[in-house]
Amino acid sequence: MTNEPEYRPGLEDVIAAKSAISFIDGKRARLEYRGIPVEVLAKESSYEETSWLLLKGTLPTQRQLADFDHDLRQRRKLHYRLKDLLRTMPATGHPMDALQAGVSAMGLFHPSRSVKDPAANWDATLRILASLPSLVAAFARIRRGDEILDPREDLDHAANFYYMTFGHEPTPAVRKVLDASFIVHAEHTMNASTFTARVTGSTLANPYAVISAAVGSLSGPLHGGANEEALAQFEAIGSAANVKPWLDGKLAADPKFKVMGLGHRVYKVKDPRANVVQELAEHVFAETSRPKNYETALELERVAAGIYGPKGVYPNVDFYSGVVYQALGIPTDVFTPIFAVGRAAGWLAHWNEQLVGNRIFRPEQIFTGTVDADYVPLEKRP
Ligand code: ACO
């Protein structure tokens, strides 16, 4: 027996922080923000109200919500030189890279005096929450060759994002699905991008650097990108009728084959967020028709439950979200930026929490290299 600290790859089960922001019970399909189940918030609340809840710890009064909403609407417009910067970016670049660069550049246009100034921190929190949708929408339009639109102060967060992206207002069902999607993606305990935000925040870096680092972390396919892959999978299957033969073929080739959008490290039942997205999707599809990919996804969920259910592998949030975004006309590579727009509230809540009693993150390592090596002059090396 030694007293050496144990090395846990991926920091699995290592406690990185104390947090009062969100709670998951993976066996009971429970995700709560400040004690309130996410399903309730998706149904009853708005992204603005949920953001306040995450940031401040309690539901806002009517007056607080009205002021918060007003303050956000005032800060949606991007600096004209930031728009110029977006226009100079390659249209073929990934929207997550544009978003990361855009948030980072905001630090140049709105320099924070010090993260020890609560008023400056609150102003930056508002500006980041308000501007992320504008950045995503602006780059989406530039890529299509369209002019960047100014935000509309008469529209809420979700409706304004849709308007700035497409140039027309969403239907009530589409607005609701986007708003709820932002809510269900807003926070999820100590995931990789949230941890990134806390680590960066712990150095007292400015908030734009904190969120830019978190966006970079979310951009990886192991974190934010599974909804794109789930959608590609439904397209490859082609139809509900082909689900069983497709899965049988995959399992024959590889008994450990992983279905995209299924399984979760924490949830051993269906992810509560998947249920919310699916229910709202049904409302949107009632206005159009059920897309083929949705029929395929439903059948895949049914068939997969019989095979993977005993292992506790069920749909996660990414299983249905891509199908819904596609039905809204959102390009595939903008799915993860939408995730980022929602998650901004959680990242900012964690940044604020980290700054209270902050201590810089500085973990240990197990050194596996050489010690006390000689420097061999270049002319003596082969
Ligand atoms: N399809 C089929 N079987 C699966 C799947 C899946 N998607 N996920 C897990 N399993 C099986 C594994 O093969 C393993 O089986 P075994 O016990 O017979 O070996 C068992 O379930 C446990 O799987 P692990 O990979 O150990 O689970 P882990 O918690 O490490 O991984 C993860 C979770 C990465 C999400 C995994 O389920 C996966 O790769 N899913 C597909 C990708 C995906 O949808 N990612 C999005 C996650 S949600 C999010 O990030 C917002």
Short mmCIF file of C-alpha atoms and ligand atoms in Angstrom, two decimals:
data_model
loop_
_atom_site.label_atom_id
_atom_site.label_comp_id
_atom_site.label_asym_id
_atom_site.label_seq_id
_atom_site.Cartn_x
_atom_site.Cartn_y
_atom_site.Cartn_z
CA MET A 1 0.00 0.00 0.00
CA THR A 2 1.31 3.47 -0.86
CA ASN A 3 -0.17 6.87 -0.09
CA GLU A 4 0.35 7.93 -3.71
CA PRO A 5 -2.72 9.76 -5.05
CA GLU A 6 -4.56 7.60 -7.57
CA TYR A 7 -4.39 8.59 -11.25
CA ARG A 8 -7.85 8.69 -12.85
CA PRO A 9 -7.76 9.13 -16.65
CA GLY A 10 -10.30 11.74 -17.67
CA LEU A 11 -10.52 12.74 -13.97
CA GLU A 12 -13.38 10.25 -13.69
CA ASP A 13 -14.96 10.47 -10.21
CA VAL A 14 -12.49 13.20 -9.20
CA ILE A 15 -14.25 16.10 -7.50
CA ALA A 16 -13.11 19.33 -9.17
CA ALA A 17 -15.33 21.89 -7.43
CA LYS A 18 -18.22 22.47 -5.08
CA SER A 19 -21.22 23.77 -6.98
CA ALA A 20 -24.81 24.68 -6.18
CA ILE A 21 -25.87 25.26 -9.80
CA SER A 22 -27.19 21.95 -11.14
CA PHE A 23 -27.77 18.38 -10.01
CA ILE A 24 -28.11 15.09 -11.90
CA ASP A 25 -29.57 11.79 -10.69
CA GLY A 26 -28.81 9.49 -13.59
CA LYS A 27 -30.90 6.60 -12.29
CA ARG A 28 -34.04 8.69 -11.86
CA ALA A 29 -33.58 10.70 -15.10
CA ARG A 30 -33.37 13.83 -13.03
CA LEU A 31 -31.63 17.06 -14.08
CA GLU A 32 -32.31 20.07 -11.88
CA TYR A 33 -31.18 23.68 -12.17
CA ARG A 34 -31.01 25.21 -8.68
CA GLY A 35 -33.44 22.48 -7.56
CA ILE A 36 -36.00 22.87 -10.36
CA PRO A 37 -36.39 19.96 -12.85
CA VAL A 38 -35.34 20.86 -16.37
CA GLU A 39 -38.63 19.54 -17.80
CA VAL A 40 -40.55 22.06 -15.69
CA LEU A 41 -38.31 24.90 -16.83
CA ALA A 42 -38.58 23.84 -20.49
CA LYS A 43 -42.38 23.91 -20.19
CA GLU A 44 -43.00 26.87 -17.88
CA SER A 45 -39.97 29.12 -18.09
CA SER A 46 -38.04 31.03 -20.75
CA TYR A 47 -34.33 30.96 -21.53
CA GLU A 48 -34.01 34.45 -20.05
CA GLU A 49 -35.65 33.43 -16.77
CA THR A 50 -33.66 30.16 -16.64
CA SER A 51 -30.43 32.09 -17.19
CA TRP A 52 -31.24 34.36 -14.25
CA LEU A 53 -32.02 31.30 -12.13
CA LEU A 54 -28.68 29.71 -13.00
CA LEU A 55 -26.74 32.93 -12.49
CA LYS A 56 -28.43 34.26 -9.37
CA GLY A 57 -29.64 31.07 -7.66
CA THR A 58 -33.35 31.89 -7.37
CA LEU A 59 -36.20 32.64 -9.75
CA PRO A 60 -36.38 36.37 -10.54
CA THR A 61 -39.17 38.65 -9.38
CA GLN A 62 -41.31 40.11 -12.17
CA ARG A 63 -39.33 43.35 -11.96
CA GLN A 64 -35.94 41.59 -11.97
CA LEU A 65 -36.91 39.54 -15.02
CA ALA A 66 -38.20 42.59 -16.90
CA ASP A 67 -34.97 44.51 -16.18
CA PHE A 68 -32.77 41.53 -17.05
CA ASP A 69 -34.63 40.97 -20.31
CA HIS A 70 -34.35 44.68 -21.15
CA ASP A 71 -30.62 44.71 -20.37
CA LEU A 72 -30.05 41.69 -22.62
CA ARG A 73 -31.99 43.22 -25.53
CA GLN A 74 -29.83 46.36 -25.23
CA ARG A 75 -26.65 44.36 -25.66
CA ARG A 76 -27.43 42.17 -28.67
CA LYS A 77 -25.96 44.41 -31.33
CA LEU A 78 -22.43 43.53 -32.39
CA HIS A 79 -19.79 46.26 -32.68
CA TYR A 80 -19.55 47.19 -36.38
CA ARG A 81 -15.85 46.31 -36.44
CA LEU A 82 -16.63 42.91 -34.94
CA LYS A 83 -19.01 42.38 -37.87
CA ASP A 84 -16.17 43.40 -40.22
CA LEU A 85 -13.98 40.83 -38.51
CA LEU A 86 -16.58 38.11 -39.08
CA ARG A 87 -16.82 39.11 -42.74
CA THR A 88 -13.08 38.58 -43.18
CA MET A 89 -13.28 35.00 -41.90
CA PRO A 90 -13.29 32.19 -44.48
CA ALA A 91 -16.88 31.24 -45.27
CA THR A 92 -15.77 27.61 -45.42
CA GLY A 93 -14.58 27.72 -41.80
CA HIS A 94 -16.51 25.96 -39.05
CA PRO A 95 -19.07 28.15 -37.24
CA MET A 96 -17.69 26.98 -33.88
CA ASP A 97 -14.28 28.42 -34.80
CA ALA A 98 -15.94 31.67 -35.88
CA LEU A 99 -17.87 31.77 -32.61
CA GLN A 100 -14.76 31.12 -30.53
CA ALA A 101 -12.82 33.83 -32.37
CA GLY A 102 -15.80 36.21 -32.18
CA VAL A 103 -16.23 35.86 -28.40
CA SER A 104 -12.52 36.20 -27.90
CA ALA A 105 -12.49 39.38 -30.02
CA MET A 106 -15.29 40.84 -27.90
CA GLY A 107 -12.67 41.12 -25.16
CA LEU A 108 -10.88 43.66 -27.39
CA PHE A 109 -14.00 45.76 -27.93
CA HIS A 110 -15.24 45.57 -24.33
CA PRO A 111 -12.14 45.26 -22.14
CA SER A 112 -12.93 44.38 -18.54
CA ARG A 113 -11.24 46.54 -15.95
CA SER A 114 -10.86 43.67 -13.50
CA VAL A 115 -12.71 40.49 -12.70
CA LYS A 116 -12.73 41.74 -9.10
CA ASP A 117 -15.30 44.38 -10.10
CA PRO A 118 -18.78 42.78 -9.73
CA ALA A 119 -20.48 45.49 -11.84
CA ALA A 120 -18.06 44.93 -14.73
CA ASN A 121 -18.55 41.16 -14.42
CA TRP A 122 -22.32 41.50 -14.56
CA ASP A 123 -22.08 43.75 -17.61
CA ALA A 124 -19.84 41.18 -19.35
CA THR A 125 -22.22 38.36 -18.36
CA LEU A 126 -25.13 40.21 -19.97
CA ARG A 127 -23.13 41.12 -23.05
CA ILE A 128 -21.93 37.55 -23.64
CA LEU A 129 -25.39 36.03 -23.15
CA ALA A 130 -26.91 38.62 -25.48
CA SER A 131 -24.20 38.52 -28.15
CA LEU A 132 -23.61 34.82 -28.65
CA PRO A 133 -26.81 34.37 -30.73
CA SER A 134 -25.88 37.48 -32.76
CA LEU A 135 -22.43 36.03 -33.51
CA VAL A 136 -23.83 32.65 -34.58
CA ALA A 137 -26.56 34.23 -36.72
CA ALA A 138 -24.16 36.74 -38.32
CA PHE A 139 -21.69 34.06 -39.41
CA ALA A 140 -24.52 31.83 -40.69
CA ARG A 141 -25.74 34.70 -42.89
CA ILE A 142 -22.27 35.70 -44.11
CA ARG A 143 -21.68 32.12 -45.28
CA ARG A 144 -24.90 32.23 -47.29
CA GLY A 145 -23.88 35.54 -48.85
CA ASP A 146 -26.61 37.41 -46.94
CA GLU A 147 -26.26 40.73 -45.12
CA ILE A 148 -25.94 40.61 -41.33
CA LEU A 149 -29.24 41.69 -39.73
CA ASP A 150 -29.59 43.98 -36.75
CA PRO A 151 -31.28 42.44 -33.71
CA ARG A 152 -34.97 43.16 -33.06
CA GLU A 153 -35.68 44.57 -29.61
CA ASP A 154 -39.33 43.49 -29.78
CA LEU A 155 -38.39 39.79 -29.94
CA ASP A 156 -37.26 37.52 -27.10
CA HIS A 157 -33.92 35.67 -27.04
CA ALA A 158 -35.01 32.62 -29.06
CA ALA A 159 -37.22 34.47 -31.57
CA ASN A 160 -34.55 37.12 -32.15
CA PHE A 161 -31.91 34.45 -32.80
CA TYR A 162 -34.20 32.81 -35.37
CA TYR A 163 -34.99 36.19 -36.95
CA MET A 164 -31.33 37.22 -37.14
CA THR A 165 -30.50 33.87 -38.78
CA PHE A 166 -33.37 33.58 -41.28
CA GLY A 167 -34.72 37.12 -41.71
CA HIS A 168 -38.28 36.26 -40.64
CA GLU A 169 -39.98 35.49 -37.35
CA PRO A 170 -40.46 31.89 -36.20
CA THR A 171 -43.89 30.37 -35.72
CA PRO A 172 -44.89 30.02 -32.04
CA ALA A 173 -44.06 26.28 -32.10
CA VAL A 174 -40.63 26.89 -33.64
CA ARG A 175 -39.91 29.69 -31.13
CA LYS A 176 -40.87 27.39 -28.29
CA VAL A 177 -38.70 24.51 -29.49
CA LEU A 178 -35.67 26.79 -29.83
CA ASP A 179 -36.28 28.41 -26.43
CA ALA A 180 -36.68 24.98 -24.78
CA SER A 181 -33.61 23.71 -26.59
CA PHE A 182 -31.57 26.60 -25.16
CA ILE A 183 -33.01 25.76 -21.71
CA VAL A 184 -32.19 22.03 -21.81
CA HIS A 185 -28.65 22.76 -23.01
CA ALA A 186 -28.06 25.59 -20.51
CA GLU A 187 -26.28 23.61 -17.81
CA HIS A 188 -25.06 20.10 -17.05
CA THR A 189 -22.77 19.95 -13.99
CA MET A 190 -19.01 19.41 -14.40
CA ASN A 191 -18.69 18.53 -18.10
CA ALA A 192 -15.55 19.24 -20.15
CA SER A 193 -16.44 22.74 -21.37
CA THR A 194 -17.73 23.85 -17.97
CA PHE A 195 -14.56 22.56 -16.36
CA THR A 196 -12.60 24.45 -19.02
CA ALA A 197 -14.50 27.63 -18.14
CA ARG A 198 -13.74 27.17 -14.44
CA VAL A 199 -10.04 26.43 -15.05
CA THR A 200 -9.68 29.49 -17.28
CA GLY A 201 -11.71 31.61 -14.85
CA SER A 202 -9.48 30.48 -11.97
CA THR A 203 -6.55 32.34 -13.54
CA LEU A 204 -8.68 35.54 -13.35
CA ALA A 205 -8.67 35.70 -17.15
CA ASN A 206 -11.28 38.06 -18.62
CA PRO A 207 -14.78 36.62 -19.19
CA TYR A 208 -14.46 36.66 -22.99
CA ALA A 209 -11.35 34.48 -22.70
CA VAL A 210 -13.26 32.20 -20.31
CA ILE A 211 -16.18 31.69 -22.69
CA SER A 212 -13.91 31.46 -25.73
CA ALA A 213 -12.01 28.61 -24.01
CA ALA A 214 -15.29 26.87 -23.18
CA VAL A 215 -16.50 27.20 -26.81
CA GLY A 216 -13.25 25.60 -27.98
CA SER A 217 -13.77 22.73 -25.57
CA LEU A 218 -17.36 22.18 -26.69
CA SER A 219 -16.31 22.10 -30.35
CA GLY A 220 -14.77 18.62 -30.05
CA PRO A 221 -16.77 15.65 -31.39
CA LEU A 222 -16.62 13.89 -28.02
CA HIS A 223 -18.54 16.74 -26.43
CA GLY A 224 -20.78 18.90 -28.59
CA GLY A 225 -20.74 17.12 -31.91
CA ALA A 226 -22.77 13.93 -31.34
CA ASN A 227 -26.05 15.42 -32.63
CA GLU A 228 -24.48 15.93 -36.07
CA GLU A 229 -23.35 12.31 -36.08
CA ALA A 230 -26.76 11.05 -34.94
CA LEU A 231 -28.41 12.85 -37.83
CA ALA A 232 -25.87 11.48 -40.33
CA GLN A 233 -26.64 8.02 -38.97
CA PHE A 234 -30.42 8.40 -39.54
CA GLU A 235 -29.71 9.56 -43.07
CA ALA A 236 -27.45 6.58 -43.68
CA ILE A 237 -30.18 4.21 -42.42
CA GLY A 238 -32.61 5.89 -44.83
CA SER A 239 -35.97 4.68 -43.51
CA ALA A 240 -37.72 3.17 -40.50
CA ALA A 241 -38.05 -0.10 -42.40
CA ASN A 242 -34.28 -0.33 -42.77
CA VAL A 243 -33.49 0.12 -39.06
CA LYS A 244 -33.50 -3.55 -38.07
CA PRO A 245 -31.44 -4.81 -41.06
CA TRP A 246 -29.01 -1.88 -40.63
CA LEU A 247 -28.46 -2.54 -36.92
CA ASP A 248 -28.22 -6.31 -37.43
CA GLY A 249 -25.55 -5.70 -40.08
CA LYS A 250 -23.58 -3.32 -37.83
CA LEU A 251 -23.70 -5.71 -34.86
CA ALA A 252 -22.65 -8.67 -37.03
CA ALA A 253 -19.59 -6.69 -38.14
CA ASP A 254 -18.84 -5.35 -34.61
CA PRO A 255 -20.69 -6.63 -31.54
CA LYS A 256 -19.55 -3.45 -29.67
CA PHE A 257 -20.97 -1.13 -32.35
CA LYS A 258 -22.09 2.18 -30.83
CA VAL A 259 -25.27 3.86 -31.99
CA MET A 260 -24.87 7.64 -32.07
CA GLY A 261 -27.14 9.50 -29.68
CA LEU A 262 -27.50 6.55 -27.32
CA GLY A 263 -25.83 6.15 -23.93
CA HIS A 264 -24.50 8.55 -21.34
CA ARG A 265 -21.87 8.39 -18.61
CA VAL A 266 -24.39 9.61 -16.02
CA TYR A 267 -27.88 8.68 -17.28
CA LYS A 268 -28.77 5.00 -17.17
CA VAL A 269 -32.32 5.69 -18.33
CA LYS A 270 -33.58 7.94 -21.14
CA ASP A 271 -32.02 11.40 -20.79
CA PRO A 272 -34.76 13.77 -19.52
CA ARG A 273 -33.60 16.34 -22.07
CA ALA A 274 -34.28 13.88 -24.91
CA ASN A 275 -37.91 13.61 -23.77
CA VAL A 276 -38.29 17.40 -23.74
CA VAL A 277 -36.79 17.82 -27.21
CA GLN A 278 -38.91 14.96 -28.59
CA GLU A 279 -42.16 16.32 -27.18
CA LEU A 280 -41.50 19.77 -28.62
CA ALA A 281 -40.48 18.25 -31.92
CA GLU A 282 -43.91 16.67 -32.18
CA HIS A 283 -45.43 20.17 -31.95
CA VAL A 284 -43.19 21.45 -34.74
CA PHE A 285 -43.89 18.42 -36.93
CA ALA A 286 -47.62 18.96 -36.42
CA GLU A 287 -47.18 22.20 -38.42
CA THR A 288 -45.26 20.50 -41.23
CA SER A 289 -45.08 16.73 -41.38
CA ARG A 290 -42.95 14.17 -39.59
CA PRO A 291 -39.58 14.08 -41.35
CA LYS A 292 -38.31 10.70 -42.52
CA ASN A 293 -35.30 11.02 -40.20
CA TYR A 294 -37.65 11.35 -37.22
CA GLU A 295 -39.54 8.18 -38.19
CA THR A 296 -36.18 6.43 -38.51
CA ALA A 297 -35.08 7.73 -35.09
CA LEU A 298 -38.30 6.54 -33.43
CA GLU A 299 -37.87 3.06 -34.85
CA LEU A 300 -34.19 2.99 -33.90
CA GLU A 301 -35.06 3.95 -30.32
CA ARG A 302 -37.63 1.11 -30.23
CA VAL A 303 -35.32 -1.54 -31.69
CA ALA A 304 -32.28 -0.39 -29.67
CA ALA A 305 -34.21 -0.51 -26.37
CA GLY A 306 -34.53 -4.28 -26.75
CA ILE A 307 -30.80 -4.68 -27.36
CA TYR A 308 -29.12 -2.01 -25.21
CA GLY A 309 -31.82 -1.27 -22.62
CA PRO A 310 -30.57 -3.94 -20.19
CA LYS A 311 -27.19 -2.10 -20.13
CA GLY A 312 -28.88 1.19 -19.30
CA VAL A 313 -28.18 2.62 -22.77
CA TYR A 314 -31.02 4.88 -23.95
CA PRO A 315 -31.35 8.05 -26.06
CA ASN A 316 -29.41 11.07 -24.84
CA VAL A 317 -30.19 14.70 -25.72
CA ASP A 318 -28.36 14.40 -29.04
CA PHE A 319 -30.59 11.63 -30.38
CA TYR A 320 -33.49 13.90 -31.39
CA SER A 321 -32.04 17.42 -31.33
CA GLY A 322 -30.34 17.15 -34.75
CA VAL A 323 -33.57 15.93 -36.38
CA VAL A 324 -35.41 18.92 -34.92
CA TYR A 325 -32.79 21.47 -35.93
CA GLN A 326 -32.75 20.06 -39.45
CA ALA A 327 -36.53 20.41 -39.62
CA LEU A 328 -36.10 24.09 -38.64
CA GLY A 329 -33.75 24.58 -41.62
CA ILE A 330 -30.64 24.97 -39.47
CA PRO A 331 -27.41 23.84 -41.19
CA THR A 332 -25.79 20.79 -39.58
CA ASP A 333 -22.61 22.58 -38.53
CA VAL A 334 -24.67 25.20 -36.67
CA PHE A 335 -26.09 22.56 -34.28
CA THR A 336 -23.13 22.80 -31.89
CA PRO A 337 -23.10 26.64 -31.95
CA ILE A 338 -26.76 26.49 -30.85
CA PHE A 339 -25.66 24.20 -28.02
CA ALA A 340 -23.06 26.88 -27.11
CA VAL A 341 -25.68 29.67 -27.17
CA GLY A 342 -27.71 27.71 -24.61
CA ARG A 343 -24.75 26.56 -22.51
CA ALA A 344 -23.46 30.15 -22.15
CA ALA A 345 -25.72 30.63 -19.10
CA GLY A 346 -24.22 27.59 -17.35
CA TRP A 347 -20.64 28.57 -18.23
CA LEU A 348 -21.19 32.09 -16.91
CA ALA A 349 -22.86 30.79 -13.73
CA HIS A 350 -19.85 28.54 -13.11
CA TRP A 351 -17.43 31.39 -13.86
CA ASN A 352 -19.18 33.58 -11.28
CA GLU A 353 -19.24 30.72 -8.77
CA GLN A 354 -15.55 29.98 -9.36
CA LEU A 355 -14.58 33.59 -8.63
CA VAL A 356 -16.07 33.36 -5.13
CA GLY A 357 -13.22 32.05 -2.96
CA ASN A 358 -11.22 31.34 -6.12
CA ARG A 359 -8.10 29.22 -6.08
CA ILE A 360 -6.17 28.69 -9.33
CA PHE A 361 -6.42 25.11 -10.67
CA ARG A 362 -3.06 23.39 -10.54
CA PRO A 363 -3.38 19.59 -10.52
CA GLU A 364 -0.48 17.16 -10.22
CA GLN A 365 0.97 14.76 -12.77
CA ILE A 366 2.76 11.45 -12.68
CA PHE A 367 6.09 12.10 -14.33
CA THR A 368 6.97 9.34 -16.80
CA GLY A 369 10.02 10.93 -18.46
CA THR A 370 13.79 10.94 -17.89
CA VAL A 371 15.49 12.83 -15.06
CA ASP A 372 18.95 14.43 -14.86
CA ALA A 373 19.72 13.98 -18.57
CA ASP A 374 22.92 15.44 -20.09
CA TYR A 375 22.79 18.18 -22.69
CA VAL A 376 24.74 16.85 -25.69
CA PRO A 377 26.06 19.70 -27.88
CA LEU A 378 24.61 19.64 -31.39
CA GLU A 379 27.98 18.95 -33.09
CA LYS A 380 28.40 15.83 -30.97
CA ARG A 381 25.03 14.39 -31.92
CA PRO A 382 24.68 12.05 -34.91
N1 ACO B 1 -24.50 2.10 -28.53
C1 ACO B 1 -24.37 0.83 -28.15
N2 ACO B 1 -23.83 0.41 -26.99
C2 ACO B 1 -23.43 1.37 -26.17
C3 ACO B 1 -23.54 2.74 -26.48
C4 ACO B 1 -24.11 3.09 -27.71
N3 ACO B 1 -24.23 4.37 -28.07
N4 ACO B 1 -23.04 3.46 -25.47
C5 ACO B 1 -22.63 2.59 -24.56
N5 ACO B 1 -22.85 1.31 -24.97
C6 ACO B 1 -22.51 0.08 -24.26
C7 ACO B 1 -21.01 -0.14 -24.34
O1 ACO B 1 -20.67 -0.91 -25.47
C8 ACO B 1 -20.74 -0.86 -23.04
O2 ACO B 1 -21.13 -2.20 -23.20
P1 ACO B 1 -20.35 -3.38 -22.42
O3 ACO B 1 -20.64 -3.16 -20.95
O4 ACO B 1 -20.96 -4.63 -22.96
O5 ACO B 1 -18.90 -3.23 -22.74
C9 ACO B 1 -21.71 -0.20 -22.06
O6 ACO B 1 -22.80 0.29 -22.87
C10 ACO B 1 -21.09 0.97 -21.30
O7 ACO B 1 -20.53 1.85 -22.28
P2 ACO B 1 -19.35 2.87 -22.05
O8 ACO B 1 -18.77 3.27 -23.36
O9 ACO B 1 -18.40 2.31 -21.02
O10 ACO B 1 -20.08 4.09 -21.42
P3 ACO B 1 -19.43 5.50 -21.15
O11 ACO B 1 -20.17 6.05 -20.00
O12 ACO B 1 -17.97 5.44 -21.06
O13 ACO B 1 -19.74 6.33 -22.49
C11 ACO B 1 -20.82 7.66 -24.09
C12 ACO B 1 -20.77 7.21 -22.63
C13 ACO B 1 -19.43 8.19 -24.55
C14 ACO B 1 -21.81 8.79 -24.23
C15 ACO B 1 -21.23 6.45 -24.94
O14 ACO B 1 -22.51 6.00 -24.53
C16 ACO B 1 -21.23 6.78 -26.43
O15 ACO B 1 -20.18 6.70 -27.07
N6 ACO B 1 -22.42 7.12 -27.02
C17 ACO B 1 -22.52 7.48 -28.40
C18 ACO B 1 -22.05 8.92 -28.63
C19 ACO B 1 -23.04 9.94 -28.09
O16 ACO B 1 -24.23 9.86 -28.30
N7 ACO B 1 -22.50 10.96 -27.40
C20 ACO B 1 -23.30 12.05 -26.83
C21 ACO B 1 -23.32 12.02 -25.33
S1 ACO B 1 -24.44 13.22 -24.67
C22 ACO B 1 -23.59 14.70 -24.74
O17 ACO B 1 -22.40 14.77 -24.78
C23 ACO B 1 -24.40 15.98 -24.76
#
